[in-house]
Coordinates of C-alpha atoms and ligand atoms in Angstrom, one line a residue:
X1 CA 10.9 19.7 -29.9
X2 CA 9.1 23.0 -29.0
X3 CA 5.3 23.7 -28.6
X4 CA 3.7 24.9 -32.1
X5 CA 2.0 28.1 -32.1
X6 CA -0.7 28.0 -35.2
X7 CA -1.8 31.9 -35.8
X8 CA -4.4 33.1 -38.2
X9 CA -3.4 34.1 -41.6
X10 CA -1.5 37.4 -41.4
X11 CA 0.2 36.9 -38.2
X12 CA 3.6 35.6 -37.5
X13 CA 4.9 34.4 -34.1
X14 CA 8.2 34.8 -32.6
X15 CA 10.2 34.3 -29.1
X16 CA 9.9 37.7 -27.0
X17 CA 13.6 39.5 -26.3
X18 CA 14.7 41.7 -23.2
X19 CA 14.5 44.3 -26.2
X20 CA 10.8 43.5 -26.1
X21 CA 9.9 44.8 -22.4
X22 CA 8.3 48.4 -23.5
X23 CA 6.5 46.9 -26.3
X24 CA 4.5 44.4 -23.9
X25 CA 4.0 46.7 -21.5
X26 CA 2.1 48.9 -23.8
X27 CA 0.3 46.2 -25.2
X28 CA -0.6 45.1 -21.4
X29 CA -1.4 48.7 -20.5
X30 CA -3.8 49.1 -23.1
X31 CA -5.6 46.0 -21.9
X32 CA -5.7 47.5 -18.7
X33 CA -6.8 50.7 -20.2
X34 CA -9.6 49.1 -21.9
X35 CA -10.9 47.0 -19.4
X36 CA -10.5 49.4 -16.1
X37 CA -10.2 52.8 -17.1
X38 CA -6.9 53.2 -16.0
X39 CA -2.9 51.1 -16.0
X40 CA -1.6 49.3 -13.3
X41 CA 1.3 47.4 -14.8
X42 CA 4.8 48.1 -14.3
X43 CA 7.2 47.7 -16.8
X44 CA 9.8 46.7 -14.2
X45 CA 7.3 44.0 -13.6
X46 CA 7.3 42.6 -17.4
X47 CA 11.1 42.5 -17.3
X48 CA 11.4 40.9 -13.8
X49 CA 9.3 38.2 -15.2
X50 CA 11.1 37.8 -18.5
X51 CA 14.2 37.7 -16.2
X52 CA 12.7 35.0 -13.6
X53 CA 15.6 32.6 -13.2
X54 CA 14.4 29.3 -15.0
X55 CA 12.6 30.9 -17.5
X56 CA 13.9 30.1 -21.2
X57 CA 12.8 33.1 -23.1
X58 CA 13.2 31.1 -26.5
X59 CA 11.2 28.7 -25.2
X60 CA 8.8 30.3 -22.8
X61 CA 7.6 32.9 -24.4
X62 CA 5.6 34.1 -27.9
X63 CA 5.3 37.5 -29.5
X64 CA 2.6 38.2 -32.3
X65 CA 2.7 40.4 -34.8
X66 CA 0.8 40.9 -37.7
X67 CA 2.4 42.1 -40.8
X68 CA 3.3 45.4 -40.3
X69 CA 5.0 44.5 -37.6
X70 CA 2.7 45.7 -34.5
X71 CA 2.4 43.9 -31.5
X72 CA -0.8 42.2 -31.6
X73 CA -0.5 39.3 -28.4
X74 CA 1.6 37.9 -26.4
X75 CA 1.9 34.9 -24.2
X76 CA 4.4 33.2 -21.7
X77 CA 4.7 30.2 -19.6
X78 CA 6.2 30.1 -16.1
X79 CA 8.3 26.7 -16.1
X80 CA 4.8 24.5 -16.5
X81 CA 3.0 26.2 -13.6
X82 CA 1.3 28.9 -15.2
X83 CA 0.5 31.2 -18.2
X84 CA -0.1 34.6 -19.3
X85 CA -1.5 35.7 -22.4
X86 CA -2.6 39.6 -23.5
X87 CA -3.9 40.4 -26.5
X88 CA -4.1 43.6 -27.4
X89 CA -7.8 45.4 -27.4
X90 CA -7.6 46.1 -31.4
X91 CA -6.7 42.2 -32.1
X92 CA -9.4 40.2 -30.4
X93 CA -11.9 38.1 -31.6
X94 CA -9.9 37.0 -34.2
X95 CA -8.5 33.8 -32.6
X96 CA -5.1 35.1 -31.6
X97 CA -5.9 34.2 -27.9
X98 CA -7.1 30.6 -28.9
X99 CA -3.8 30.3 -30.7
X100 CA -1.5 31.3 -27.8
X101 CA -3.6 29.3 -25.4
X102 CA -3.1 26.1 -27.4
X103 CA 0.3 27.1 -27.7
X104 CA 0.8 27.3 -23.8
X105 CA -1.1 24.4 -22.9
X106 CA 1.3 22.1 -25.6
X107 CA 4.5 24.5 -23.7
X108 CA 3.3 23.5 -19.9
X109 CA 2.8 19.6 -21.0
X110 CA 6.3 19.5 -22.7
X111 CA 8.0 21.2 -19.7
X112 CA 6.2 18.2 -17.7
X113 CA 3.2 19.6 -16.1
X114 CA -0.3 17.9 -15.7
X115 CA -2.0 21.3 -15.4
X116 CA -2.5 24.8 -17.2
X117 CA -3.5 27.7 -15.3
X118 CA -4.2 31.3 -16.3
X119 CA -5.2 34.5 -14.5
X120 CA -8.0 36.6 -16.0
X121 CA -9.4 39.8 -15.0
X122 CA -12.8 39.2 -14.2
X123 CA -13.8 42.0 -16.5
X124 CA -12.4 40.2 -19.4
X125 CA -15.4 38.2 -20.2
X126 CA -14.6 36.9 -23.8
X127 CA -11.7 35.6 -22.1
X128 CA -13.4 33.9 -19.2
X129 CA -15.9 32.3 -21.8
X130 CA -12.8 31.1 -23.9
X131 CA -11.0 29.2 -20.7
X132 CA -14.8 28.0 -19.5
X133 CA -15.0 26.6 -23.1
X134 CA -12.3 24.8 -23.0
X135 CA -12.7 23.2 -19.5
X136 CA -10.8 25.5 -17.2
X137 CA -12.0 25.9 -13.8
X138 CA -11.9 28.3 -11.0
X139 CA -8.7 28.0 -8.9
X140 CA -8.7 30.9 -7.0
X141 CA -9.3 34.5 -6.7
X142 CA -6.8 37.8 -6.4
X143 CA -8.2 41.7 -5.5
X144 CA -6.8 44.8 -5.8
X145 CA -7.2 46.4 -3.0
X146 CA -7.5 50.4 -2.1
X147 CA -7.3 52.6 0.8
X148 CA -8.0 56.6 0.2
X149 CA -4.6 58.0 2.1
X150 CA -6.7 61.6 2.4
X151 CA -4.2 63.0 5.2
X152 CA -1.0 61.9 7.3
X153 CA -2.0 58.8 8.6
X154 CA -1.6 58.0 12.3
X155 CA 0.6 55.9 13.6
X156 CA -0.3 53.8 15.6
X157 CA 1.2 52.9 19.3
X158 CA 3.4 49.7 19.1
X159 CA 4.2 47.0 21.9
X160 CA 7.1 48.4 23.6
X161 CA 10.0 45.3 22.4
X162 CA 8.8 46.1 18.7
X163 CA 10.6 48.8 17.2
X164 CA 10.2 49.9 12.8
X165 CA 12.1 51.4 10.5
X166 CA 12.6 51.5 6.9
X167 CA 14.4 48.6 5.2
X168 CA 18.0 48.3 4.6
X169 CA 20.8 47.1 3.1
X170 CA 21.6 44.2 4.9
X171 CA 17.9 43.0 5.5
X172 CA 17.6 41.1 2.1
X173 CA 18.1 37.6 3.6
X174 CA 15.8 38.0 6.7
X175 CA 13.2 39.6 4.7
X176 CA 13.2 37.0 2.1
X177 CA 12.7 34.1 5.1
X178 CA 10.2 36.2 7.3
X179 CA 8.3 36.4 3.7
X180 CA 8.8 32.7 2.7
X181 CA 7.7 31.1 5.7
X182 CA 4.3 33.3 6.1
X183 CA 3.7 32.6 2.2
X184 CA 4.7 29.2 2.9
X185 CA 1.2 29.2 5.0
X186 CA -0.5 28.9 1.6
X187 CA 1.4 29.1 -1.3
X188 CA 2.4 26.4 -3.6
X189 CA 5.6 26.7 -3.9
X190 CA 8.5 28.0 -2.0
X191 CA 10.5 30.8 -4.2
X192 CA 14.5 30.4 -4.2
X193 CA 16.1 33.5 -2.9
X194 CA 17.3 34.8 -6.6
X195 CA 13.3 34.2 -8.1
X196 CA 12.6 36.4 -4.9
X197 CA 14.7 39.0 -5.4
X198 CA 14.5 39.6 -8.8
X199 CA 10.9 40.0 -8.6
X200 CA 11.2 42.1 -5.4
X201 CA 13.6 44.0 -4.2
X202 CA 16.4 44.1 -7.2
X203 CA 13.5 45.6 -9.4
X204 CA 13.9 49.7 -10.1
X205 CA 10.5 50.3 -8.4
X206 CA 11.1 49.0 -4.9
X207 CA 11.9 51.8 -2.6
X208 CA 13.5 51.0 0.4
X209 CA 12.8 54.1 2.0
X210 CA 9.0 53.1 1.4
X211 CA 9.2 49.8 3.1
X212 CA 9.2 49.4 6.3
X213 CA 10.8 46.8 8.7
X214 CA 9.7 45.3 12.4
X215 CA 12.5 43.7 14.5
X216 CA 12.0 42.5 18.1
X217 CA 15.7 42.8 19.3
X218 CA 17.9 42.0 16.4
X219 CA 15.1 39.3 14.6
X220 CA 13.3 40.6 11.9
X221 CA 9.5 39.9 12.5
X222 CA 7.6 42.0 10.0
X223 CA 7.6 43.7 6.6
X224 CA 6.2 45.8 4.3
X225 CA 7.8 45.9 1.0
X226 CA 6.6 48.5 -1.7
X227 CA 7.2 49.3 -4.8
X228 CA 6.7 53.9 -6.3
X229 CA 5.8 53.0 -9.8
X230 CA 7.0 55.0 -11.9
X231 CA 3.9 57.3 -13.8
X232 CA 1.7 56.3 -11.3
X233 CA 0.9 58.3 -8.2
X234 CA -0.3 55.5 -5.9
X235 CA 1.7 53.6 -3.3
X236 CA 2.0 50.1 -3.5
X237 CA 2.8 47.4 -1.2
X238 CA 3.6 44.4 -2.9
X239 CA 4.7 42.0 -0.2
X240 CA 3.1 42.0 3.5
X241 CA 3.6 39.6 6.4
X242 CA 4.3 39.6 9.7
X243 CA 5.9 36.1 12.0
X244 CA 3.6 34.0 13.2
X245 CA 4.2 35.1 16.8
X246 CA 4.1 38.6 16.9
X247 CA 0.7 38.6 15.2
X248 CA -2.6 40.6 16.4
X249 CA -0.5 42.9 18.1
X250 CA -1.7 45.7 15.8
X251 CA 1.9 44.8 13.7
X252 CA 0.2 44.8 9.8
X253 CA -1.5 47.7 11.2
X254 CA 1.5 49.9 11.9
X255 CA 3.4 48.8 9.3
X256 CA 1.0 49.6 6.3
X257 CA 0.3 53.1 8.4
X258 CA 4.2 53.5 8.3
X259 CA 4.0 53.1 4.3
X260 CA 1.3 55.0 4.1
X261 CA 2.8 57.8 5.6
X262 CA 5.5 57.7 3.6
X263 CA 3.8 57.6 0.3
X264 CA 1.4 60.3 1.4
X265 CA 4.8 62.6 2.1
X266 CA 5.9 61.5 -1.4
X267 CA 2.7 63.0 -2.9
X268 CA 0.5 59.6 -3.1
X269 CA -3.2 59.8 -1.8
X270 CA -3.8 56.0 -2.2
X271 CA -2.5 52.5 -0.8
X272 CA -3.1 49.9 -2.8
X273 CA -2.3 45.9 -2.8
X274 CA -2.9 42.6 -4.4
X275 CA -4.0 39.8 -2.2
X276 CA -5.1 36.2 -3.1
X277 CA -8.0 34.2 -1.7
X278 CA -5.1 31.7 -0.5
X279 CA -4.3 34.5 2.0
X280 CA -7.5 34.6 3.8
X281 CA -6.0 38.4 4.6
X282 CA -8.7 39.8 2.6
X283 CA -11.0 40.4 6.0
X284 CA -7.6 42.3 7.8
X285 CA -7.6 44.8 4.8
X286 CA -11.4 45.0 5.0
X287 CA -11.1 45.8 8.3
X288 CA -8.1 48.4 8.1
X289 CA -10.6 50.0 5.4
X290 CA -9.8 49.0 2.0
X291 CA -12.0 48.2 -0.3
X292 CA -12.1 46.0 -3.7
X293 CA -11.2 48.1 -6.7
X294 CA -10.9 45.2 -9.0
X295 CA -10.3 41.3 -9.2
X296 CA -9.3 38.3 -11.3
X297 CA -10.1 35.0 -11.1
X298 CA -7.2 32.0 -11.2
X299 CA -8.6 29.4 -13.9
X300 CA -6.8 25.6 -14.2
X301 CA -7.4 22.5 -16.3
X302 CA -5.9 18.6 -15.9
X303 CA -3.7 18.6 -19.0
X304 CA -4.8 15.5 -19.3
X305 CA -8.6 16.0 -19.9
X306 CA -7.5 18.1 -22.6
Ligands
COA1 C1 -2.0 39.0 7.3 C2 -0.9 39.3 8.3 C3 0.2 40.2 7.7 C4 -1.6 40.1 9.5 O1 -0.6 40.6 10.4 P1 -0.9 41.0 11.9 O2 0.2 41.8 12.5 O3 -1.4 39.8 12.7 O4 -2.2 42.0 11.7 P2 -2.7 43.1 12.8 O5 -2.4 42.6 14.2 O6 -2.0 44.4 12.5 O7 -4.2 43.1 12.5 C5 -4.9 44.3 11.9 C6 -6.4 44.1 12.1 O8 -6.8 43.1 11.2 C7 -7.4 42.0 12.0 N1 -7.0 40.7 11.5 C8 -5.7 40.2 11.5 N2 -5.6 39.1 10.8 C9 -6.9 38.8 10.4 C10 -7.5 37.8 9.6 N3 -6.8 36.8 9.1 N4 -8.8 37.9 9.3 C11 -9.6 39.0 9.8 N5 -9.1 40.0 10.5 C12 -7.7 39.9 10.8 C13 -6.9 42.2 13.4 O9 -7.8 41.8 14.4 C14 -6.8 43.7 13.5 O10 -8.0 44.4 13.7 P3 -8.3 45.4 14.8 O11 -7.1 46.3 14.8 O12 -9.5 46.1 14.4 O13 -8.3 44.6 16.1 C15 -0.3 38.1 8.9 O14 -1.3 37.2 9.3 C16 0.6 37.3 7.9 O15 1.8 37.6 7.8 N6 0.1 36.3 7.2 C17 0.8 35.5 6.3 C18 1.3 36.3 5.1 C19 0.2 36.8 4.3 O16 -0.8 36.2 4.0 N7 0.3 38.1 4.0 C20 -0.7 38.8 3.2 C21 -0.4 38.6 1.8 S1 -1.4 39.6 0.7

C-alpha cells in the first residue's frame, strides 16, 4: 500500500519523473529567489537526488499541480530518513505544504522509520511554524558559508612530505574513504560508494581540475571536492576533510586556498560551502574568514507521537 497524499480541491498529485528535473529546479529556485534574493540550487543536484540508489521514484516522491498543469509543490522522501518539500512562492498558504508533509510522514512510517525529519531555511518562517505546530523539533543546524576571493589567494607553505594537486582519475576510491571516515566522525550514516558518487563526483558540476588532492607519499590524506555550477559565478566546495593525522598542519588551509585560486582564475570572486553543526568546523571557516550568509535549521519528530 502506498502513502496517501490528500490535496486541496484543484490540485492533483503525481510521482515525479527524471523528465521532471528542470521543472523542480525552477520551482526550488524561485523559493530560493523569494526567500534570499538570489538561487543556489543546482539542477545537477535535483537529479543526483532523484537518482540516489535506493530511492523508488514511484514511491518516494510527489509532484503537484494544479489544473493547468503548473508545478505548484513538490515533496520527496529519502528511504525513511528524511524529507523535502518546496512549494512554490505563488502556492502557499493554501495547505499544499500540510498535504505533502502528511504525505511524507505516512511514506517514512511505511518505509519503517520511527522519525520524520525536514530541513527548512530559517527564513521560511510559515514553514518553521507549520513543523513547530506539529511537534517537530530542532535537530540540528547547516550554514552557508562565504569567503570574498578579491585577489589570487596565497598559498600557503606546506609541510615538506605533503605534496597537492588536483584530483584525478584514479582517486575516486581513496577519496570516497578519506571522506567517509572523517564524516564518519559525525554523521549518521555511512554512504555506500555508488550513493557517494552519484551525488559527488559523477554529477556534471564537479570539476576535477577545481578540486584539489593532498597525498603524503602515495596515501591520499586530504581533499577538497567542488563543484562550477553552472549560471552561477561562485566556487563551491562541497566536500572537505582532511585524515585525522595530518590535521592542524595548516592542510584545510592550503587546500581551500588551492580551490580558491583556481576558481578565482576561472572568473569566481567568492568561495562558498555548506557545513552542519555536526561538524563542529564552523569555528575553522570562521577563522579562515568566512562568514554566515544564510542557514537552515534540521527539524525531527518521533513518528510515533504523531
Ligand atoms: C575540518 C577539517 C577539514 C580541518 O582540517 P585541518 O587540516 O586540521 O585544518 P587546518 O590545519 O588547515 O586549520 C585551519 C585553521 O583552522 C583552525 N581549526 C582547525 N580545526 C578547527 C576546529 N575544529 N575548530 C576551530 N578551529 C579549527 C586551525 O587552528 C587553523 O587556524 P590557524 O591557521 O589560524 O592556526 C578536519 O578536521 C576534518 O577533516 N574534519 C572531519 C570532516 C569534516 O567535518 N569536514 C568539514 C565538513 S563541512
Amino acid at each position: 500500500m502506498s502513502a496517501e497524499l490528500v490535496l486541496p480541491v484543484g490540485y492533483t498529485g503525481r510521482a515525479a519523473t527524471l523528465d521532471d528535473v528542470d521543472a523542480i529546479h525552477r520551482l526550488m529556485a524561485a523559493g530560493e529567489q523569494a526567500l534570499n534574493g538570489r538561487v543556489e540550487v543546482a539542477p545537477d543536484g535535483v537529479r543526483a537526488d532523484l537518482l540516489r540508489p535506493g530511492l523508488v521514484l514511484a514511491a518516494d516522491t510527489r509532484l503537484v499541480q494544479d489544473v493547468a498543469g503548473n508545478v505548484a509543490a513538490w515533496a520527496w522522501q529519502n528511504q525513511g530518513r528524511r524529507s523535502q518539500i518546496d512549494v512554490h512562492p505563488a502556492f502557499r498558504g493554501q495547505g499544499i505544504g500540510g498535504a505533502l508533509l502528511d504525505w511524507a510522514e505516512a511514506r517514512a512510517a511505511e518505509r519503517g522509520s520511527q522519525q520524520a525529519a525536514q530541513t527548512v531555511d530559517d527564513k521560511d518562517l510559515a514553514a518553521t511554524a507549520l513543523l513547530r505546530s506539529r511537534g517537530y523539533e530542532v535537530l540540528a543546524t547547516n550554514w552557508l558559508l562565504e569567503m570574498p576571493v578579491a585577489t589570487e589567494p596565497l598559498l600557503p607553505e606546506l609541510p615538506a612530505d605533503i605534496h597537492v594537486r588536483p584530483f584525478q582519475p584514479g582517486d575516486e576510491k581513496a577519496a570516497y574513504r578519506l571522506i567517509q571516515d572523517a564524516f564518519d566522525e559525525w554523521q549518521p550514516r555511512r554512504q555506500p560508494y555508488d550513493e557517494w558518487a552519484r551525488l559527488m563526483i559523477e554529477r556534471e558540476s564537479f570539476v576535477a581540475e577545481v578540486s584539489p588532492v593532498a597525498f603524503v607519499g602515495d596515501e591520499l590524506v586530504g581533499a577538497a571536492l567542488c563543484l562550477d555550477v553552472p549560471g552561477s559565478d561562485e566556487g563551491y566546495v562541497e566536500q572537505l576533510a582532511v585524515r585525522r593525522d595530518q590535521r592542524n598542519k595548516g592542510l584545510a588551509r592550503a587546500l581551500l586556498a588551492v580551490a580558491s585560486t583556481e576558481f578565482y582564475r576561472r572568473g569566481s570572486r567568492n568561495l562558498t560551502l555548506w557545513t552542519h553543526s555536526g561538524t563542529g568546523a564552523l569555528a575553522m571557516y570562521e577563522r579562515l574568514g568566512m562568514t554566515v550568509r544564510r542557514s537552515t535549521t534540521v527539524y525531527r519528530k518521533p513518528l510515533s507521537a504523531s
